[in-house]
mmCIF file of C-alpha atoms in Angstrom:
data_model
loop_
_atom_site.group_PDB
_atom_site.id
_atom_site.type_symbol
_atom_site.label_atom_id
_atom_site.label_comp_id
_atom_site.label_asym_id
_atom_site.label_seq_id
_atom_site.Cartn_x
_atom_site.Cartn_y
_atom_site.Cartn_z
ATOM 1 C CA MET A 16 83.061 -13.628 107.565
ATOM 2 C CA PRO A 17 83.585 -17.402 107.440
ATOM 3 C CA ALA A 18 81.339 -19.625 109.488
ATOM 4 C CA LEU A 19 82.642 -20.898 112.802
ATOM 5 C CA PRO A 20 83.334 -24.603 113.149
ATOM 6 C CA THR A 21 80.834 -26.926 114.747
ATOM 7 C CA LEU A 22 82.236 -28.537 117.882
ATOM 8 C CA ARG A 23 81.234 -31.868 119.392
ATOM 9 C CA ALA A 24 82.618 -34.778 121.364
ATOM 10 C CA ALA A 25 84.966 -36.929 119.308
ATOM 11 C CA GLU A 26 83.408 -40.238 118.375
ATOM 12 C CA GLU A 27 84.739 -43.527 117.101
ATOM 13 C CA ARG A 28 83.708 -42.539 113.564
ATOM 14 C CA ASP A 29 86.168 -39.609 113.748
ATOM 15 C CA ILE A 30 89.287 -41.705 114.359
ATOM 16 C CA ASP A 31 90.255 -41.991 110.684
ATOM 17 C CA ALA A 32 90.163 -38.209 110.260
ATOM 18 C CA ILE A 33 91.994 -37.663 113.560
ATOM 19 C CA THR A 34 94.640 -40.163 112.460
ATOM 20 C CA GLU A 35 95.173 -38.318 109.165
ATOM 21 C CA ILE A 36 95.402 -34.898 110.830
ATOM 22 C CA TYR A 37 97.939 -36.169 113.327
ATOM 23 C CA ALA A 38 99.898 -38.095 110.683
ATOM 24 C CA GLU A 39 100.417 -34.884 108.714
ATOM 25 C CA ALA A 40 101.618 -33.119 111.872
ATOM 26 C CA VAL A 41 104.065 -35.941 112.610
ATOM 27 C CA ARG A 42 105.365 -36.256 109.032
ATOM 28 C CA ASP A 43 105.622 -32.594 108.087
ATOM 29 C CA GLY A 44 105.543 -30.591 111.297
ATOM 30 C CA ARG A 45 107.482 -30.078 114.485
ATOM 31 C CA ALA A 46 104.612 -29.755 116.966
ATOM 32 C CA SER A 47 104.764 -33.466 117.733
ATOM 33 C CA PHE A 48 108.064 -35.093 118.589
ATOM 34 C CA GLU A 49 106.900 -38.464 117.280
ATOM 35 C CA LEU A 50 108.880 -39.515 114.217
ATOM 36 C CA GLU A 51 106.470 -42.054 112.687
ATOM 37 C CA PRO A 52 102.710 -41.488 112.513
ATOM 38 C CA PRO A 53 100.708 -43.959 114.604
ATOM 39 C CA ASP A 54 98.191 -46.109 112.765
ATOM 40 C CA THR A 55 94.434 -45.949 113.202
ATOM 41 C CA ALA A 56 94.383 -48.735 115.802
ATOM 42 C CA GLU A 57 96.887 -46.861 117.969
ATOM 43 C CA MET A 58 94.983 -43.566 117.610
ATOM 44 C CA HIS A 59 91.775 -45.386 118.549
ATOM 45 C CA ALA A 60 93.467 -46.774 121.675
ATOM 46 C CA ARG A 61 94.730 -43.298 122.614
ATOM 47 C CA TRP A 62 91.241 -41.782 122.127
ATOM 48 C CA ARG A 63 89.658 -44.546 124.208
ATOM 49 C CA LYS A 64 92.174 -44.061 127.038
ATOM 50 C CA VAL A 65 91.415 -40.323 127.200
ATOM 51 C CA ILE A 66 87.643 -40.654 127.218
ATOM 52 C CA ASP A 67 87.644 -43.642 129.574
ATOM 53 C CA ALA A 68 89.620 -41.526 132.055
ATOM 54 C CA GLY A 69 86.925 -38.826 131.883
ATOM 55 C CA TYR A 70 88.884 -36.166 130.005
ATOM 56 C CA PRO A 71 87.305 -34.134 127.204
ATOM 57 C CA TYR A 72 88.169 -34.999 123.604
ATOM 58 C CA ILE A 73 86.479 -32.865 120.955
ATOM 59 C CA VAL A 74 86.472 -32.359 117.206
ATOM 60 C CA GLY A 75 85.711 -29.308 115.106
ATOM 61 C CA THR A 76 83.964 -29.661 111.771
ATOM 62 C CA PHE A 77 83.151 -27.496 108.793
ATOM 63 C CA ASP A 78 80.248 -28.809 106.725
ATOM 64 C CA GLY A 79 80.548 -32.155 108.519
ATOM 65 C CA GLU A 80 84.262 -32.630 107.737
ATOM 66 C CA VAL A 81 86.567 -33.014 110.742
ATOM 67 C CA GLY A 82 89.124 -30.238 110.485
ATOM 68 C CA GLY A 83 90.708 -30.386 113.905
ATOM 69 C CA TYR A 84 90.647 -31.999 117.298
ATOM 70 C CA ALA A 85 91.686 -31.266 120.861
ATOM 71 C CA TYR A 86 91.805 -33.091 124.142
ATOM 72 C CA THR A 87 93.222 -32.986 127.615
ATOM 73 C CA GLY A 88 94.854 -35.906 129.316
ATOM 74 C CA PRO A 89 96.924 -36.562 132.397
ATOM 75 C CA TYR A 90 99.888 -34.262 132.861
ATOM 76 C CA HIS A 91 101.616 -37.006 134.853
ATOM 77 C CA ASN A 92 100.283 -40.243 136.285
ATOM 78 C CA ARG A 93 101.186 -39.803 139.948
ATOM 79 C CA PRO A 94 98.106 -39.163 142.123
ATOM 80 C CA ALA A 95 98.988 -35.640 143.281
ATOM 81 C CA TYR A 96 98.842 -34.451 139.645
ATOM 82 C CA ARG A 97 95.240 -35.594 139.076
ATOM 83 C CA TRP A 98 93.881 -32.035 138.913
ATOM 84 C CA THR A 99 96.452 -30.990 136.306
ATOM 85 C CA ALA A 100 96.072 -31.883 132.648
ATOM 86 C CA GLU A 101 98.055 -31.447 129.459
ATOM 87 C CA ASP A 102 96.266 -30.184 126.374
ATOM 88 C CA SER A 103 96.762 -31.263 122.779
ATOM 89 C CA ILE A 104 95.332 -29.530 119.728
ATOM 90 C CA TYR A 105 95.826 -30.265 116.045
ATOM 91 C CA VAL A 106 94.211 -28.555 113.060
ATOM 92 C CA ASP A 107 94.275 -29.800 109.482
ATOM 93 C CA PRO A 108 96.318 -27.264 107.454
ATOM 94 C CA ARG A 109 93.341 -26.807 105.104
ATOM 95 C CA PHE A 110 91.334 -25.419 108.024
ATOM 96 C CA GLN A 111 93.962 -23.263 109.692
ATOM 97 C CA GLY A 112 93.255 -19.553 109.885
ATOM 98 C CA ARG A 113 89.486 -20.066 110.053
ATOM 99 C CA GLY A 114 88.993 -19.987 113.824
ATOM 100 C CA MET A 115 89.226 -23.741 114.311
ATOM 101 C CA GLY A 116 92.067 -23.642 116.847
ATOM 102 C CA LEU A 117 90.516 -20.856 118.906
ATOM 103 C CA ALA A 118 87.107 -22.540 118.960
ATOM 104 C CA LEU A 119 88.574 -25.924 119.911
ATOM 105 C CA LEU A 120 90.824 -24.612 122.669
ATOM 106 C CA THR A 121 88.101 -22.360 124.115
ATOM 107 C CA GLU A 122 85.660 -25.257 124.351
ATOM 108 C CA LEU A 123 88.347 -27.597 125.640
ATOM 109 C CA MET A 124 89.083 -25.231 128.531
ATOM 110 C CA LYS A 125 85.366 -25.026 129.411
ATOM 111 C CA GLN A 126 84.987 -28.796 129.397
ATOM 112 C CA SER A 127 88.235 -29.306 131.300
ATOM 113 C CA GLU A 128 87.126 -26.937 134.043
ATOM 114 C CA ALA A 129 83.752 -28.692 134.226
ATOM 115 C CA ALA A 130 85.643 -31.997 134.628
ATOM 116 C CA GLY A 131 87.396 -30.616 137.723
ATOM 117 C CA ILE A 132 90.747 -29.810 136.169
ATOM 118 C CA ARG A 133 92.455 -26.918 137.986
ATOM 119 C CA GLN A 134 95.616 -26.430 135.883
ATOM 120 C CA VAL A 135 96.291 -27.051 132.200
ATOM 121 C CA VAL A 136 99.815 -27.344 130.859
ATOM 122 C CA ALA A 137 100.595 -26.811 127.181
ATOM 123 C CA VAL A 138 103.755 -28.553 126.028
ATOM 124 C CA ILE A 139 104.341 -26.872 122.674
ATOM 125 C CA GLY A 140 106.804 -28.590 120.374
ATOM 126 C CA ASP A 141 109.207 -26.184 118.667
ATOM 127 C CA SER A 142 109.648 -22.685 120.053
ATOM 128 C CA ALA A 143 109.158 -21.430 116.483
ATOM 129 C CA ASN A 144 105.538 -22.679 116.610
ATOM 130 C CA LEU A 145 104.338 -19.125 117.151
ATOM 131 C CA ALA A 146 100.771 -19.878 116.085
ATOM 132 C CA SER A 147 100.335 -22.300 118.980
ATOM 133 C CA VAL A 148 102.124 -20.030 121.448
ATOM 134 C CA ARG A 149 99.909 -17.080 120.424
ATOM 135 C CA LEU A 150 96.744 -19.174 120.532
ATOM 136 C CA HIS A 151 97.476 -20.381 124.036
ATOM 137 C CA ALA A 152 98.436 -16.865 125.189
ATOM 138 C CA ARG A 153 95.184 -15.495 123.747
ATOM 139 C CA LEU A 154 93.295 -17.883 126.031
ATOM 140 C CA GLY A 155 95.209 -16.912 129.160
ATOM 141 C CA PHE A 156 98.058 -19.409 129.164
ATOM 142 C CA ARG A 157 101.273 -17.915 130.461
ATOM 143 C CA PRO A 158 104.768 -19.028 129.562
ATOM 144 C CA VAL A 159 106.488 -20.871 132.406
ATOM 145 C CA GLY A 160 109.599 -22.139 130.672
ATOM 146 C CA THR A 161 111.407 -23.388 127.625
ATOM 147 C CA LEU A 162 113.279 -26.663 127.416
ATOM 148 C CA VAL A 163 116.075 -25.940 124.970
ATOM 149 C CA ASN A 164 117.191 -28.452 122.316
ATOM 150 C CA VAL A 165 115.336 -31.412 123.841
ATOM 151 C CA GLY A 166 114.125 -32.988 120.588
ATOM 152 C CA PHE A 167 115.762 -33.741 117.262
ATOM 153 C CA LYS A 168 113.508 -33.895 114.209
ATOM 154 C CA HIS A 169 113.757 -32.948 110.534
ATOM 155 C CA GLY A 170 117.498 -32.484 110.876
ATOM 156 C CA ARG A 171 117.451 -29.935 113.665
ATOM 157 C CA TRP A 172 117.291 -29.559 117.430
ATOM 158 C CA LEU A 173 113.946 -28.333 118.765
ATOM 159 C CA ASP A 174 112.845 -26.605 121.929
ATOM 160 C CA THR A 175 109.670 -27.222 123.894
ATOM 161 C CA VAL A 176 107.727 -24.246 125.220
ATOM 162 C CA ILE A 177 105.782 -24.856 128.428
ATOM 163 C CA MET A 178 102.707 -22.707 129.102
ATOM 164 C CA GLN A 179 100.154 -22.980 131.908
ATOM 165 C CA LYS A 180 96.590 -21.845 132.580
ATOM 166 C CA SER A 181 94.655 -21.955 135.848
ATOM 167 C CA LEU A 182 91.001 -22.979 135.702
ATOM 168 C CA GLY A 183 88.142 -22.323 138.094
ATOM 169 C CA GLU A 184 89.198 -22.157 141.711
ATOM 170 C CA ALA A 185 92.718 -23.192 140.663
ATOM 171 C CA ALA A 186 94.898 -23.348 143.782
ATOM 172 C CA THR A 187 92.635 -21.265 146.019
ATOM 173 C CA THR A 188 90.803 -24.196 147.609
ATOM 174 C CA PRO A 189 91.502 -27.878 148.230
ATOM 175 C CA PRO A 190 90.152 -30.239 145.551
ATOM 176 C CA MET A 191 87.020 -32.223 146.170
#
C-alpha cells in the first residue's frame, strides 16, 4: 500500500509548486474556468489573502515534493456569509490516485471547522469532473444544484456542479 501524503500548512516556499499545479489545471483541465494561468506573483497574492483572512491553506507532499494543495476562502464577501466558505483543491496529475485528494480535503474540513466555518460550498467546474464530485460526496458533501452551460473552455460549454457540507453545529445555533 502506498504511503499517505504528509500534510502541512502551505508556506511561501510552496508557491512555485502551487503555481505549477494550478497552471496545469488551467491549461489542460476544466476544473478551473480561468483561461490563462496566473503567474507566481498572482498566486502568492492569492495565498496571502487566504491566510491573512484566517482560512486554512494546506499542501500535501510525498517525499517532500508538493503534490497537491487545498484551501477554503470566502464564499461571498457580504457579512452574512462569513460562516460559509468555498473550498478549492488541486492535485498534480502525477500524484492522483494515491490518496492525496482525500487526505487534503479531510484535513481541510477539520481545519475549516476549527476556524468556525459552518458551511462549505464546493463549486466544481465541469459536471464531467466525476473524480471531484465523488471525492466531495465521500466526505459528506451533497449536491445542491448544477449551473448548466455557464462556462466556455476548450471549445465546449461547461456546467458547474454545486455541492455543500455542513460543519460542526452548522445551522443549529447562532454563530459566536
